[in-house]
Structures are given as structure tokens and as C-alpha cells.
């Protein structure tokens, strides 16, 4: 087991303690802002690829999950929730799941050409998301350390 000891002033120790207690809030804020950038880009791409006669249900079903912490760290997901109740069938009594419709649009099917909207959004926003999250973390750290 590694051990690290250093002598520092009481003020510095208080700031480190405050940073440790505020880190959850800082992480949540950074992840939310990063996820918001991705979600906005996905919605923009999705609206560009859906047909004119679409009901808009797929766009409305898109959203962000609540931010949570698990054994791997903090995370939030973007995706689709619910069912298209206008397309109830014997196979899909609740209606076709929006996740299924989005997957068919993203990757294509045997009868439908693919119209990617998720992958291009992820690719286009990766750098912006990283910069925004780093900016928020740095700003909050500077506020704590003054």
C-alpha cells in the first residue's frame, strides 16, 4: 500500500477537504453540460434525417438519463424511451419501441437505407464535450482554491 505524507498549512488542508466534498457536485455539473452538448447535436442530426411525414415522436422520445454513480464512475446516457403507440401490431402490442426505430434508422435494415445521426453527433462533439467538462472542473477548482 502506498503512503503519501506532506506538511502543509491548515488553510490548504481545509481547501483540499472542501474540494473532496464538492467533487460530486462538480462531476455532476460537468457531466450534465457535456451530455447536453451531445444531446443537442443528436437532436439536430435526427431532425435532419427524419422524413417530412414523420410524427416527431422519435425526437420527443429522445432524452438524457439522470446522472448516477456506479462502480465505474459517474455517467449519464442519451437515448430513446417509450413506444410509438400509433404502430401497434400483434407482435408489438404496446407499439414499436423508439429504440428499435432509432436503431433501424441509424444502422439500416434489409429494406431501409441507413441514415446515421448518432455516430456523426458523437464524432462531432467529442472535442467540445471534453473542453467544456474540463473548463467546468477547472473553474470550480479555481473557485475553491481561490
Tab-separated table of C-alpha atoms in Angstrom:
chain	number	residue	atom	x	y	z
A	1	UNK	CA	0.000	0.000	0.000
A	2	UNK	CA	1.337	3.427	-0.903
A	3	UNK	CA	1.529	6.203	1.640
A	4	UNK	CA	1.941	9.886	0.971
A	5	UNK	CA	2.577	12.490	3.638
A	6	UNK	CA	3.317	16.161	3.297
A	7	UNK	CA	3.226	19.130	5.576
A	8	UNK	CA	1.001	21.963	4.509
A	9	UNK	CA	-0.772	24.827	6.114
A	10	UNK	CA	-4.145	24.404	7.744
A	11	UNK	CA	-5.747	26.610	5.097
A	12	UNK	CA	-4.553	24.299	2.309
A	13	UNK	CA	-5.891	21.244	4.162
A	14	UNK	CA	-9.292	22.931	4.521
A	15	UNK	CA	-9.361	23.696	0.780
A	16	UNK	CA	-8.478	20.081	-0.088
A	17	UNK	CA	-11.230	18.868	2.226
A	18	UNK	CA	-13.729	21.219	0.598
A	19	UNK	CA	-12.634	20.063	-2.850
A	20	UNK	CA	-13.212	16.445	-1.834
A	21	UNK	CA	-16.710	17.170	-0.525
A	22	UNK	CA	-17.683	19.322	-3.535
A	23	UNK	CA	-16.293	16.903	-6.133
A	24	UNK	CA	-19.602	15.044	-6.547
A	25	UNK	CA	-21.437	18.270	-7.381
A	26	UNK	CA	-18.648	19.369	-9.736
A	27	UNK	CA	-18.682	16.000	-11.519
A	28	UNK	CA	-22.464	16.102	-11.906
A	29	UNK	CA	-22.363	19.613	-13.352
A	30	UNK	CA	-19.554	18.774	-15.789
A	31	UNK	CA	-21.255	15.585	-16.978
A	32	UNK	CA	-24.607	17.324	-17.382
A	33	UNK	CA	-23.108	20.105	-19.501
A	34	UNK	CA	-21.177	17.619	-21.653
A	35	UNK	CA	-24.230	15.417	-22.137
A	36	UNK	CA	-26.322	18.441	-23.065
A	37	UNK	CA	-23.918	19.273	-25.919
A	38	UNK	CA	-24.171	15.715	-27.275
A	39	UNK	CA	-27.968	15.614	-26.904
A	40	UNK	CA	-28.419	18.905	-28.764
A	41	UNK	CA	-26.262	17.675	-31.654
A	42	UNK	CA	-28.087	14.319	-31.830
A	43	UNK	CA	-31.473	16.081	-31.920
A	44	UNK	CA	-30.264	18.408	-34.668
A	45	UNK	CA	-28.994	15.452	-36.725
A	46	UNK	CA	-32.152	13.446	-36.083
A	47	UNK	CA	-34.411	16.260	-37.262
A	48	UNK	CA	-32.314	16.489	-40.425
A	49	UNK	CA	-32.734	12.795	-41.340
A	50	UNK	CA	-36.389	12.112	-40.477
A	51	UNK	CA	-38.917	12.307	-43.278
A	52	UNK	CA	-41.448	15.062	-43.822
A	53	UNK	CA	-44.394	12.838	-42.886
A	54	UNK	CA	-42.838	11.764	-39.550
A	55	UNK	CA	-44.927	12.472	-36.452
A	56	UNK	CA	-41.981	13.776	-34.428
A	57	UNK	CA	-42.451	11.074	-31.816
A	58	UNK	CA	-38.872	9.867	-32.183
A	59	UNK	CA	-37.490	13.339	-31.467
A	60	UNK	CA	-39.816	13.727	-28.474
A	61	UNK	CA	-38.778	10.312	-27.107
A	62	UNK	CA	-35.097	11.312	-27.088
A	63	UNK	CA	-33.627	12.375	-23.764
A	64	UNK	CA	-30.922	12.195	-21.115
A	65	UNK	CA	-30.975	9.748	-18.207
A	66	UNK	CA	-30.424	11.045	-14.675
A	67	UNK	CA	-26.744	11.258	-13.763
A	68	UNK	CA	-25.668	8.472	-11.430
A	69	UNK	CA	-22.560	6.903	-9.970
A	70	UNK	CA	-21.732	3.228	-10.245
A	71	UNK	CA	-18.610	1.132	-9.750
A	72	UNK	CA	-17.087	2.581	-12.933
A	73	UNK	CA	-17.687	6.234	-12.007
A	74	UNK	CA	-20.163	8.936	-12.942
A	75	UNK	CA	-22.252	8.541	-16.079
A	76	UNK	CA	-25.292	9.701	-17.969
A	77	UNK	CA	-26.757	8.264	-21.134
A	78	UNK	CA	-28.637	9.698	-24.065
A	79	UNK	CA	-31.250	7.625	-25.816
A	80	UNK	CA	-34.869	6.896	-26.590
A	81	UNK	CA	-37.658	5.921	-24.243
A	82	UNK	CA	-41.163	4.676	-24.870
A	83	UNK	CA	-43.222	3.183	-27.645
A	84	UNK	CA	-44.780	4.521	-30.832
A	85	UNK	CA	-48.403	3.770	-29.977
A	86	UNK	CA	-49.532	4.652	-33.489
A	87	UNK	CA	-47.889	1.437	-34.752
A	88	UNK	CA	-49.426	-1.268	-32.550
A	89	UNK	CA	-49.324	-4.758	-34.037
A	90	UNK	CA	-49.780	-8.296	-32.839
A	91	UNK	CA	-46.007	-8.575	-32.423
A	92	UNK	CA	-45.761	-5.162	-30.696
A	93	UNK	CA	-48.971	-4.714	-28.656
A	94	UNK	CA	-47.604	-1.591	-26.909
A	95	UNK	CA	-46.339	-0.207	-30.195
A	96	UNK	CA	-42.884	-0.285	-31.764
A	97	UNK	CA	-40.151	0.750	-29.309
A	98	UNK	CA	-38.498	4.037	-30.199
A	99	UNK	CA	-35.103	2.412	-29.519
A	100	UNK	CA	-35.857	-0.112	-32.267
A	101	UNK	CA	-36.903	2.613	-34.705
A	102	UNK	CA	-33.796	4.656	-33.924
A	103	UNK	CA	-31.544	1.629	-34.362
A	104	UNK	CA	-33.153	0.842	-37.733
A	105	UNK	CA	-32.623	4.431	-38.837
A	106	UNK	CA	-29.019	4.570	-37.575
A	107	UNK	CA	-27.844	1.228	-38.963
A	108	UNK	CA	-30.385	0.480	-41.670
A	109	UNK	CA	-32.335	-2.711	-42.289
A	110	UNK	CA	-32.691	-5.116	-45.170
A	111	UNK	CA	-35.294	-2.771	-46.687
A	112	UNK	CA	-34.220	0.635	-45.357
A	113	UNK	CA	-31.065	2.560	-46.185
A	114	UNK	CA	-29.150	3.702	-43.110
A	115	UNK	CA	-29.389	7.341	-42.069
A	116	UNK	CA	-26.813	7.772	-39.295
A	117	UNK	CA	-27.488	10.555	-36.826
A	118	UNK	CA	-25.976	9.290	-33.557
A	119	UNK	CA	-22.443	8.393	-34.674
A	120	UNK	CA	-21.858	11.672	-36.537
A	121	UNK	CA	-23.074	13.611	-33.485
A	122	UNK	CA	-20.749	11.729	-31.155
A	123	UNK	CA	-17.824	12.235	-33.502
A	124	UNK	CA	-18.551	15.940	-33.996
A	125	UNK	CA	-18.965	16.769	-30.303
A	126	UNK	CA	-16.206	14.718	-28.676
A	127	UNK	CA	-13.667	17.544	-28.506
A	128	UNK	CA	-16.245	20.193	-27.495
A	129	UNK	CA	-17.569	17.976	-24.704
A	130	UNK	CA	-14.080	17.305	-23.337
A	131	UNK	CA	-13.205	21.003	-23.433
A	132	UNK	CA	-16.474	22.050	-21.742
A	133	UNK	CA	-16.141	19.462	-18.977
A	134	UNK	CA	-12.501	20.414	-18.337
A	135	UNK	CA	-13.486	24.091	-18.294
A	136	UNK	CA	-16.159	23.492	-15.638
A	137	UNK	CA	-13.870	21.347	-13.482
A	138	UNK	CA	-11.043	23.897	-13.715
A	139	UNK	CA	-13.385	26.787	-12.949
A	140	UNK	CA	-14.869	25.088	-9.865
A	141	UNK	CA	-11.393	24.095	-8.643
A	142	UNK	CA	-10.190	27.694	-9.008
A	143	UNK	CA	-13.237	28.906	-7.070
A	144	UNK	CA	-12.410	26.544	-4.211
A	145	UNK	CA	-8.685	27.301	-4.146
A	146	UNK	CA	-9.293	30.989	-4.777
